[in-house]
Tab-separated table of C-alpha atoms and ligand atoms in Angstrom:
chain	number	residue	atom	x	y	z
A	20	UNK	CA	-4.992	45.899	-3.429
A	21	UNK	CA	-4.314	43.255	-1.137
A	22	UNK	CA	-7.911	42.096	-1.081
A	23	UNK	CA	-7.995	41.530	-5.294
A	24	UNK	CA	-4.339	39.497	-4.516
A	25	UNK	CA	-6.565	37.778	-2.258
A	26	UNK	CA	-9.532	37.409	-4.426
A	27	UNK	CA	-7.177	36.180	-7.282
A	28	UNK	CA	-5.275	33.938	-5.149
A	29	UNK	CA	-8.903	31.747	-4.379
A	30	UNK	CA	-9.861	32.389	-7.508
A	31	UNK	CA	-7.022	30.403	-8.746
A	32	UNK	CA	-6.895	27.578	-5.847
A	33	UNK	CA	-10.552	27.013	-6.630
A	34	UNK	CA	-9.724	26.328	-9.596
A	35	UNK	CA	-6.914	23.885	-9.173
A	36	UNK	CA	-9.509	22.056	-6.903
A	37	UNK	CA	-12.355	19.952	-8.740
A	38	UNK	CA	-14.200	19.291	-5.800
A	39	UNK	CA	-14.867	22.102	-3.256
A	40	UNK	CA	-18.576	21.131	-2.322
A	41	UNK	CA	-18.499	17.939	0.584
A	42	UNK	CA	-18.118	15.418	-1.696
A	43	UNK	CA	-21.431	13.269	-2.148
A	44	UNK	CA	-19.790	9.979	-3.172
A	45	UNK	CA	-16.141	8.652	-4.417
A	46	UNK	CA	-15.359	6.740	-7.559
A	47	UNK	CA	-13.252	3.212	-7.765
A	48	UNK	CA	-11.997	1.935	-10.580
A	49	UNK	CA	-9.962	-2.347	-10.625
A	50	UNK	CA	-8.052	-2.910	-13.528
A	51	UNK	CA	-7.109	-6.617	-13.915
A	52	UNK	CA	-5.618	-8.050	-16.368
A	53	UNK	CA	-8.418	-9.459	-18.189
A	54	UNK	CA	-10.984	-7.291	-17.211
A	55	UNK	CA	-12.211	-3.756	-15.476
A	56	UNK	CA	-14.532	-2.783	-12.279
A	57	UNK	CA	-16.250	0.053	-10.927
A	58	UNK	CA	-17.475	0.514	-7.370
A	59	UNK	CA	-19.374	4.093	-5.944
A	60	UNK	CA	-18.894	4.903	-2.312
A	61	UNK	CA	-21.543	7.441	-0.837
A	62	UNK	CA	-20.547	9.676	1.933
A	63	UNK	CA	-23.470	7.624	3.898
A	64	UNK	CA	-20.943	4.157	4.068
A	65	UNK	CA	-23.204	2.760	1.184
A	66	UNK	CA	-20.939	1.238	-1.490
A	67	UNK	CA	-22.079	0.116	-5.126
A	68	UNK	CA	-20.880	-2.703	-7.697
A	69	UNK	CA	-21.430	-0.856	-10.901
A	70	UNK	CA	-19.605	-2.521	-14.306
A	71	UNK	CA	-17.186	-5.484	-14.768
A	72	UNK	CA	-15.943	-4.313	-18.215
A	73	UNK	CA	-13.895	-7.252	-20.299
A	74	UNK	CA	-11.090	-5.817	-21.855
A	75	UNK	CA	-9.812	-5.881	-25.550
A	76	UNK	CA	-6.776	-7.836	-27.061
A	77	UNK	CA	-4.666	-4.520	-26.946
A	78	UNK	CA	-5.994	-3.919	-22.874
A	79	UNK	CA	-5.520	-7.469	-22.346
A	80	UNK	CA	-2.015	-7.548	-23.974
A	81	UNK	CA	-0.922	-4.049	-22.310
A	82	UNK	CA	-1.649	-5.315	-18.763
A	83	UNK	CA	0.467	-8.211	-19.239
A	84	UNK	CA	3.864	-6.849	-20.381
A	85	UNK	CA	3.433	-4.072	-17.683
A	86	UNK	CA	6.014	-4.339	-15.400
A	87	UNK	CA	5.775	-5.749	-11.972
A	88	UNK	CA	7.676	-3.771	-9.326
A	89	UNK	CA	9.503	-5.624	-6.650
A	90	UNK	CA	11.445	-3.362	-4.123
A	91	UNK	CA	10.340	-1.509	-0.696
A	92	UNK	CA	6.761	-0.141	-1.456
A	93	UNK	CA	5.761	4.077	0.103
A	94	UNK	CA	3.299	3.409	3.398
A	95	UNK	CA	-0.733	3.097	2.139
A	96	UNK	CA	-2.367	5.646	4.811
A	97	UNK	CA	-5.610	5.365	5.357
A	98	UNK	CA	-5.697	8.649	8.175
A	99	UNK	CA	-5.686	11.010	5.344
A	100	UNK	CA	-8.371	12.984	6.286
A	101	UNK	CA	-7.142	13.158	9.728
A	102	UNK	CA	-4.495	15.343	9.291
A	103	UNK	CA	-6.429	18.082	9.066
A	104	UNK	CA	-7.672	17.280	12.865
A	105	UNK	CA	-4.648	17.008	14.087
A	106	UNK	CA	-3.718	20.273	12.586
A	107	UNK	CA	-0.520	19.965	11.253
A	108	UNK	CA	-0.397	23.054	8.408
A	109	UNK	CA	2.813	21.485	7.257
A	110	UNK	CA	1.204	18.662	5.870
A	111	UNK	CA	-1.678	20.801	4.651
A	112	UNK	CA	0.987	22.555	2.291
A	113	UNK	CA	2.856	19.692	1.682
A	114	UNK	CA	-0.196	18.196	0.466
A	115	UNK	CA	-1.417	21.011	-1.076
A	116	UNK	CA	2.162	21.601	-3.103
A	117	UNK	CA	1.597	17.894	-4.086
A	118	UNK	CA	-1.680	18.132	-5.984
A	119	UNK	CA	-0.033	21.019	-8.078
A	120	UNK	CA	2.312	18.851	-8.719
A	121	UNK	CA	0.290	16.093	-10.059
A	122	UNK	CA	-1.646	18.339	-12.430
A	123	UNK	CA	1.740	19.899	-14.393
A	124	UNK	CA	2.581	16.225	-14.543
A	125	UNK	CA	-0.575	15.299	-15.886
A	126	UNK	CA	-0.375	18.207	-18.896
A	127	UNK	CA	3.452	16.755	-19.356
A	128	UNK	CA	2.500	13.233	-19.419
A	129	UNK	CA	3.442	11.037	-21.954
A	130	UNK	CA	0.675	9.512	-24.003
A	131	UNK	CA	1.788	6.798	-26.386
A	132	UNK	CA	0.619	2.774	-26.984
A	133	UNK	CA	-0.239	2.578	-23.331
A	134	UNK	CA	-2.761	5.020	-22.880
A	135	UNK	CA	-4.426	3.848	-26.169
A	136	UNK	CA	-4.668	0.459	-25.381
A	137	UNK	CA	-5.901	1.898	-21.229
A	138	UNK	CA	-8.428	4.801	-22.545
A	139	UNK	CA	-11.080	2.770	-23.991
A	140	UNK	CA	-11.434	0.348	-20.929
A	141	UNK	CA	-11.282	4.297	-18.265
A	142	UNK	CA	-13.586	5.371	-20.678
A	143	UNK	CA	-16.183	2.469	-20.207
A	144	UNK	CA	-15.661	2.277	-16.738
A	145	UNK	CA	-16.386	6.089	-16.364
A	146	UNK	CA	-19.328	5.903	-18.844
A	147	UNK	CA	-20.779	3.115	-16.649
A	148	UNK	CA	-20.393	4.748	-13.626
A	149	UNK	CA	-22.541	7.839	-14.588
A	150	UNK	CA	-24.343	6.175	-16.250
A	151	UNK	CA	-25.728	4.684	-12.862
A	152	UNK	CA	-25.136	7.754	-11.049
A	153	UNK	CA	-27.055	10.247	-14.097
A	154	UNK	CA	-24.200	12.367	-13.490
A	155	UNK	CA	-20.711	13.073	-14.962
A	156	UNK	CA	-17.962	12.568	-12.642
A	157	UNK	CA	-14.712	14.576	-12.528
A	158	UNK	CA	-12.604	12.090	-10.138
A	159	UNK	CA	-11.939	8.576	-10.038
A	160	UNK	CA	-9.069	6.621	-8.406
A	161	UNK	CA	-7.717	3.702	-10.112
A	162	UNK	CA	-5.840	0.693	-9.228
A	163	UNK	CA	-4.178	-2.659	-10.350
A	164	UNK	CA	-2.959	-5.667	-8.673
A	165	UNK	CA	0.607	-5.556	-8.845
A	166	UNK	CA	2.735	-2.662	-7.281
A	167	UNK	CA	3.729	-0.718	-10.625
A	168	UNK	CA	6.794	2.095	-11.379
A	169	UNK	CA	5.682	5.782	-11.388
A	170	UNK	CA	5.961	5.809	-15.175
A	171	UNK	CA	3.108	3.950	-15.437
A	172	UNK	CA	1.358	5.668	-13.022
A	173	UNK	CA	2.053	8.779	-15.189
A	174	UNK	CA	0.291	7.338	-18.001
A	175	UNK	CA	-2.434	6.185	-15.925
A	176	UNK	CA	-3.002	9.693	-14.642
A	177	UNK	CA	-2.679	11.451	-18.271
A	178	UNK	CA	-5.324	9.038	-19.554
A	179	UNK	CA	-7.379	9.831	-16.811
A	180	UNK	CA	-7.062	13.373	-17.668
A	181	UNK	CA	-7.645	13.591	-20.902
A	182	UNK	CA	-10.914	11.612	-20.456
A	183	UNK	CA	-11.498	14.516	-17.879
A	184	UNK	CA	-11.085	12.364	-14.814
A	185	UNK	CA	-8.479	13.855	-11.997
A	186	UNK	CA	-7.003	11.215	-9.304
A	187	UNK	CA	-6.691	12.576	-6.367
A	188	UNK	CA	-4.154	9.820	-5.012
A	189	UNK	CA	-0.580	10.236	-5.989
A	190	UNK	CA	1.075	7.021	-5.365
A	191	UNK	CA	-1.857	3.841	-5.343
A	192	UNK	CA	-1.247	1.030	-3.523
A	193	UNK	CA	-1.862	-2.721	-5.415
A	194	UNK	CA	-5.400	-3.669	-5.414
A	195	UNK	CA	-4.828	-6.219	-2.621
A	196	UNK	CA	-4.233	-3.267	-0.108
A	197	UNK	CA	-7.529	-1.568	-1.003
A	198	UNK	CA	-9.794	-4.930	-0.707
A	199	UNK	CA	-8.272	-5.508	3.034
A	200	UNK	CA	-9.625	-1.725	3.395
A	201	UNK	CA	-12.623	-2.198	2.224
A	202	UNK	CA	-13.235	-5.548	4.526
A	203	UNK	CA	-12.275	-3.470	7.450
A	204	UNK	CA	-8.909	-4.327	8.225
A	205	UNK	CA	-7.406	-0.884	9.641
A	206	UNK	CA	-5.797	-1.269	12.935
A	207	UNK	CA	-6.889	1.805	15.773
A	208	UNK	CA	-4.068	3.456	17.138
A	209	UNK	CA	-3.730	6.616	19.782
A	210	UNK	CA	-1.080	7.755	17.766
A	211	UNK	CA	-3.909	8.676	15.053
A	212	UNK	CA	-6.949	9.494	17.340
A	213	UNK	CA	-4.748	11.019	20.213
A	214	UNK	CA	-7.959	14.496	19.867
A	215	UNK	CA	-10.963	12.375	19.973
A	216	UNK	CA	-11.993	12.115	23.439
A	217	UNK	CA	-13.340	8.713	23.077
A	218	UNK	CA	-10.603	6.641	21.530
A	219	UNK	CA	-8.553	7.780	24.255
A	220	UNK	CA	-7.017	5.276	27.153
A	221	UNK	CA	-7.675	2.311	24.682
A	222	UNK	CA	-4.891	-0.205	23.760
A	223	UNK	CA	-3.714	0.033	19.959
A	224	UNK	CA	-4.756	-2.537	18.055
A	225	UNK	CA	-1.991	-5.018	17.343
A	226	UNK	CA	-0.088	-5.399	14.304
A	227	UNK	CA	-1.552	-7.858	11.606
A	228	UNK	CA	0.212	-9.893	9.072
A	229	UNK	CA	-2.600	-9.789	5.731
A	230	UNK	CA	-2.228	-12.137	3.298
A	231	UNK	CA	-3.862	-10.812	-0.204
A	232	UNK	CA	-4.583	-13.489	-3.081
A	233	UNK	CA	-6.151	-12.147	-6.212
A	234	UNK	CA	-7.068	-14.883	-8.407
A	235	UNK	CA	-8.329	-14.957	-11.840
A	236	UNK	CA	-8.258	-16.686	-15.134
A	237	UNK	CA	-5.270	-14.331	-16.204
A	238	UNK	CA	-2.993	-14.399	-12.859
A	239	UNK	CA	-2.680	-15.515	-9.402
A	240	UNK	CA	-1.218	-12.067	-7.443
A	241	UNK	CA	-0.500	-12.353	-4.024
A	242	UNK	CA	0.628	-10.039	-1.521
A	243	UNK	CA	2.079	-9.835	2.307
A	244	UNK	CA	1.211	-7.128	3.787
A	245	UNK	CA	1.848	-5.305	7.286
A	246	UNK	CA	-0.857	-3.160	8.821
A	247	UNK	CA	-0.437	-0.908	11.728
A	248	UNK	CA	-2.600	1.880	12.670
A	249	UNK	CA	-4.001	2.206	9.198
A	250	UNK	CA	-0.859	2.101	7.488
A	251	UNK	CA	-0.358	-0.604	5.368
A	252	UNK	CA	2.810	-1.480	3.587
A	253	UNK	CA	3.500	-5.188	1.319
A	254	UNK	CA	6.193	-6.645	1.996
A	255	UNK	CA	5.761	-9.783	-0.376
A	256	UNK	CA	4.501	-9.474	-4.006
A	257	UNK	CA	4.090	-13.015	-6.240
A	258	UNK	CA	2.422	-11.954	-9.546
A	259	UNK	CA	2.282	-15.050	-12.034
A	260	UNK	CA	0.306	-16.035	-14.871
A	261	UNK	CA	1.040	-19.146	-15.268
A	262	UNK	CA	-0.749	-20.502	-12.066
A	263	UNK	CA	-4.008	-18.142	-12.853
A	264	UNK	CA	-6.625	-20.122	-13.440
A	265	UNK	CA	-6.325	-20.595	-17.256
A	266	UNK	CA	-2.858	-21.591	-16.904
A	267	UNK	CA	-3.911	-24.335	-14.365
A	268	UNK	CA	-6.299	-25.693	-16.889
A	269	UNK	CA	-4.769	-28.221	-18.950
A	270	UNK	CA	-2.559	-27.817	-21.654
A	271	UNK	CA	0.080	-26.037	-20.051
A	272	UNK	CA	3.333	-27.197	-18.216
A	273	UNK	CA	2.052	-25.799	-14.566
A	274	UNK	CA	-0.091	-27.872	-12.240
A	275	UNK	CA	-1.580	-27.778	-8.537
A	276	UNK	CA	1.920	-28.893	-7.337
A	277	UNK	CA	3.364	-25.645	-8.546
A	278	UNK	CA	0.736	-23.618	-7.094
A	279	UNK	CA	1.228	-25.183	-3.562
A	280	UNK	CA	4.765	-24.569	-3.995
A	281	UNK	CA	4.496	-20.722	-5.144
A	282	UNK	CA	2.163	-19.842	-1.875
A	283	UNK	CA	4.350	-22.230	0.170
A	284	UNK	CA	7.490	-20.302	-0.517
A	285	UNK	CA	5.445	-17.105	-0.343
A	286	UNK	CA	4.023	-17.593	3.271
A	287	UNK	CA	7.452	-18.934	4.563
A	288	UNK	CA	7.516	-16.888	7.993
A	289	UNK	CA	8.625	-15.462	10.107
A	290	UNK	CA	8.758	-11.619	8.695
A	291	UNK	CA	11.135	-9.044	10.420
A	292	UNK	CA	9.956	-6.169	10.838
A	293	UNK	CA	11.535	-2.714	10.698
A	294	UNK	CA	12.177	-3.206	14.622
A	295	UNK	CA	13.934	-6.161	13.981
A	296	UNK	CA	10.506	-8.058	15.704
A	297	UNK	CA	9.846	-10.946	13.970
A	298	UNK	CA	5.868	-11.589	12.621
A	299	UNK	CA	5.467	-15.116	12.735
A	300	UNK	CA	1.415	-15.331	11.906
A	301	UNK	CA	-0.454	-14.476	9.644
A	302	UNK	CA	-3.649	-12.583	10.915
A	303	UNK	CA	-5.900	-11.992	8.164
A	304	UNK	CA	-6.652	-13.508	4.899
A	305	UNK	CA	-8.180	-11.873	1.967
A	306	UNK	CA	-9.656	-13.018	-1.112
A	307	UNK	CA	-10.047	-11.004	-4.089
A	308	UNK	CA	-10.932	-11.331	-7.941
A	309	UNK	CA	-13.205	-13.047	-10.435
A	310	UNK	CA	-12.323	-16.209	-9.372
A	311	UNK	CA	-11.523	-15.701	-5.723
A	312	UNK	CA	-14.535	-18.593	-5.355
A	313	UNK	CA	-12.531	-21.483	-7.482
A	314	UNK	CA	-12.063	-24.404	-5.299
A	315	UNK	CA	-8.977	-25.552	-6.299
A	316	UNK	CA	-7.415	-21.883	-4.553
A	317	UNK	CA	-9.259	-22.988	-1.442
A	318	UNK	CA	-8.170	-26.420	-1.274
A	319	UNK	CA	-4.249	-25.615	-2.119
A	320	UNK	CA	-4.768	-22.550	0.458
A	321	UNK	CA	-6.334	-25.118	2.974
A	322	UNK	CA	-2.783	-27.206	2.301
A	323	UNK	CA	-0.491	-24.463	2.862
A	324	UNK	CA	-2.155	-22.543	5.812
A	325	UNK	CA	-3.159	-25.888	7.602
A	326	UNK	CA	-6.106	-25.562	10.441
A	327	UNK	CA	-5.290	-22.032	10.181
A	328	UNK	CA	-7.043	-21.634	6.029
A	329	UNK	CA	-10.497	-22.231	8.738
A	330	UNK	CA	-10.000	-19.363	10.994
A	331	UNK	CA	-8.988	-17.038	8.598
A	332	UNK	CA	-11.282	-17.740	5.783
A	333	UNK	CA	-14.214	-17.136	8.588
A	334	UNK	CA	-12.853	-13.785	9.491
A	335	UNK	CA	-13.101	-12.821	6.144
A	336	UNK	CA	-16.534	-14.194	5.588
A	337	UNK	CA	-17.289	-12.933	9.350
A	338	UNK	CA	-17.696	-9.702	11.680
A	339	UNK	CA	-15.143	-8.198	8.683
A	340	UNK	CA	-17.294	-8.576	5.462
A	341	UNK	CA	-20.304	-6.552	5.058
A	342	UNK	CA	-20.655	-8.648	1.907
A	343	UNK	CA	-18.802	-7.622	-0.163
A	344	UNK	CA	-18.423	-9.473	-3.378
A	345	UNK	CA	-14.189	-10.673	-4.236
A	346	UNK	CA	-14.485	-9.499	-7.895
A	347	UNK	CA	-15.573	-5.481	-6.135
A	348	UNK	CA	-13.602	-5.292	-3.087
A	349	UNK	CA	-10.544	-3.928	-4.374
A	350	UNK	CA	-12.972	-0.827	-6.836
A	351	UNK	CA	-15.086	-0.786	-3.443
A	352	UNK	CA	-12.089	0.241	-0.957
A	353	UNK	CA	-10.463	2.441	-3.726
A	354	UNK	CA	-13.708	3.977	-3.918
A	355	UNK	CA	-14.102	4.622	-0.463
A	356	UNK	CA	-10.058	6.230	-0.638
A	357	UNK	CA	-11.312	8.385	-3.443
A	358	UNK	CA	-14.320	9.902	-1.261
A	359	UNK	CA	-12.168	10.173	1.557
A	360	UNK	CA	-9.833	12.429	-0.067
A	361	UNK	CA	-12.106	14.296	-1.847
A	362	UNK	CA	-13.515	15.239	1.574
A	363	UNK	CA	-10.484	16.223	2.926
A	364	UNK	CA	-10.025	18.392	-0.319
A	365	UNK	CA	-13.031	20.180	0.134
A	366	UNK	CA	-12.459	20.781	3.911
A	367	UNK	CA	-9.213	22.398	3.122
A	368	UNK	CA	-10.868	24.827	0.570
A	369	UNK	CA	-13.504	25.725	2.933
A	370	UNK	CA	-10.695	26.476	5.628
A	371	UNK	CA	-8.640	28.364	2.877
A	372	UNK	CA	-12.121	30.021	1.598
A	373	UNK	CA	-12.429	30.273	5.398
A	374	UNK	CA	-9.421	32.396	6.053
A	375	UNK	CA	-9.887	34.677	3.382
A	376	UNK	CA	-13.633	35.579	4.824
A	377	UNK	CA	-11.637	36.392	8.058
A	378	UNK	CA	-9.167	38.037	6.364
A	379	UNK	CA	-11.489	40.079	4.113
A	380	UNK	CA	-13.416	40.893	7.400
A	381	UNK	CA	-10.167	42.086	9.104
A	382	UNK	CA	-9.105	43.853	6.238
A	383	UNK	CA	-12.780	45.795	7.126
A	384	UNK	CA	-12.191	46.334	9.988
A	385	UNK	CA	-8.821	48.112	9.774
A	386	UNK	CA	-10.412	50.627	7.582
B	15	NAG	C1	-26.867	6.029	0.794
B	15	NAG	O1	-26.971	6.989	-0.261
B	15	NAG	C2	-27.275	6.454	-1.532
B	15	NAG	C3	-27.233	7.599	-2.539
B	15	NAG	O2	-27.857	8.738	-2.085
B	15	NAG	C4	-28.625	5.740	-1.497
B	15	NAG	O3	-28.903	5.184	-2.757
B	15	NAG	C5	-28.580	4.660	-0.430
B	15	NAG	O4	-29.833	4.039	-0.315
B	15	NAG	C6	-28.169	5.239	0.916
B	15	NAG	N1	-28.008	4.143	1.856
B	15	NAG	C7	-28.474	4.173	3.099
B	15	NAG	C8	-28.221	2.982	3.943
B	15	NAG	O5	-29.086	5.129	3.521
């Protein structure tokens, strides 16, 4: 009896999880304004540019009346997988509780203008990506630049499921956050790696200030961001359309002065911090989006971050960028979140499919 309750009870979490083999590869989608991006991230560190996708009038039109968010942003943690190393079960069933969670939501979803105008540019974006990888995918994580309400995330997710596509992240960060990721920018703490022999004795890495600017003809959307340990959390969020690069370009009421004063205003420091400490630099610089290479960004950023535009713009092009191309390295560190969970999913099914071996072997043994 209790070994068919036991039987059942995989039966069923297996099939609540997509993924229960290691997971080869994870899947990124970008959603800009204007346009869509896909990225692939194989378990081997190898990341792919797949599509850029240009949206339709209703895509195009959707993504600009979505709301921005502005308000205290949930902690981006990119130690996911270590959890399980660490060994807290708590979180395991926390966790565990929360995927369930996610999938009723998905079946209650709401599905009205929004997901119409959003399915056909998923549905490209997923068509391109197996296309490339001769293979249908079942996950795919999906962000956009601006921090957005959990409605929308809700409609996200239902589109994504009913083009068969699960997202395995609850709560995404703006695309900003992901593209620091994907350069490299996660801080090592002991906190984090306090089991692995090697990390330990070494200093934490310091906090760092990131500034994020995603520019392209629709938008300019930048963010401040705090990173510690691999958590990131914005603190700042500018999202205007007006000083994209289309808006900058003639015809139009906005000019170069109004983009100096926007990032001005925006990098005004210092920045307290929840300790009260204040952050008075700013440590990294990341550029992101199709036009993260238009000169006129560079020059205004050169105005309002002084000597400093130098130093920071060589980081990014430095030790930190393994190439990777602005208009992919938000899809690309998304990606590489996507994979990253998906591992950890399948390493907790084999340590539940684990358990049950033992227990079915116990059971034995009692008999
Ligand atoms: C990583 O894996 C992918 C897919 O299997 C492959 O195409 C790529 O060449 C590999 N990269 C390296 C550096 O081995």
């Amino acid at each position: 009896m209790a070994r068919i309750l036991l039987r059942s009870l995989l039966a069923i979490y297996l099939l609540f999880n997509h993924q229960v083999r290691s997971a080869d590869y994870g899947v990124g989608f970008d959603l800009a304004l204007d346009y869509g991006v896909a990225s692939v991230y194989f378990s081997n560190g190898t990341a792919v540019n797949i599509a850029k996708i240009p949206g339709g009038p209703a895509y195009k039109q959707m993504m600009r009346a979505t709301e921005v968010l502005d308000g205290r942003a949930t902690a981006y943690h990119t130690w996911f997988g270590d959890i399980l190393e660490v060994g807290t079960g708590a979180a395991q069933a926390f966790l565990g509780l929360r995927s369930v969670g996610d999938l009723l939501s998905l079946r209650l979803g709401s599905r009205d203008t929004h997901s119409q105008s959003l399915s056909p540019m998923l549905k490209a974006l997923k068509t391109a990506t197996e296309s490339y990888l001769e293979a249908s995918i079942s996950a795919a994580e999906v962000v956009v630049p601006f921090p957005v309400s959990d409605a929308y995330l809700d409609i996200l997710r239902s589109t994504c499921f009913s083009l068969s596509l699960h997202m395995p992240m609850s709560a995404q960060p703006p695309a900003g956050i992901l593209a620091a990721r994907a350069h490299g920018m996660v801080g090592k703490c002991n906190i984090v790696t306090r089991d692995k022999g090697s990390e330990q004795g070494q200093a934490d890495d310091p906090m760092q200030l990131i500034l994020t600017v995603d520019y392209t003809q629709a938008a300019l959307t930048a963010l401040l961001v705090v990173e510690e340990c691999g958590v990131f959390e914005y603190r700042r969020v500018l999202h205007d359309t007006s000083l994209g690069v289309d808006g900058l370009s003639g015809g139009s009421d906005t000019n170069r002065g109004d983009l100096v004063r926007a990032l001005q205003s925006f990098t005004r420091l210092p920045l307290e911090d929840d300790n009260g400490d204040e952050l008075g630099r700013i440590s990294n610089l990341v550029l992101l989006g199709e036009s993260a290479g238009d000169q006129r960004l560079h020059d205004v950023l050169k105005d309002v971050l002084g000597e400093r535009f130098h130093r920071l713009a060589t980081t990014v092009s430095g030790e930190h960028t393994k190439n990777i191309d602005p208009l992919y390295a938000a899809s690309r560190g998304v990606a590489e979140d996507c994979w990253d969970r998906l591992e950890y999913q399948s390493k907790r099914a084999q340590v539940v499919s684990d358990c049950y071996n033992l227990r079915l072997s116990d059971a034995k043994a009692t008999q």
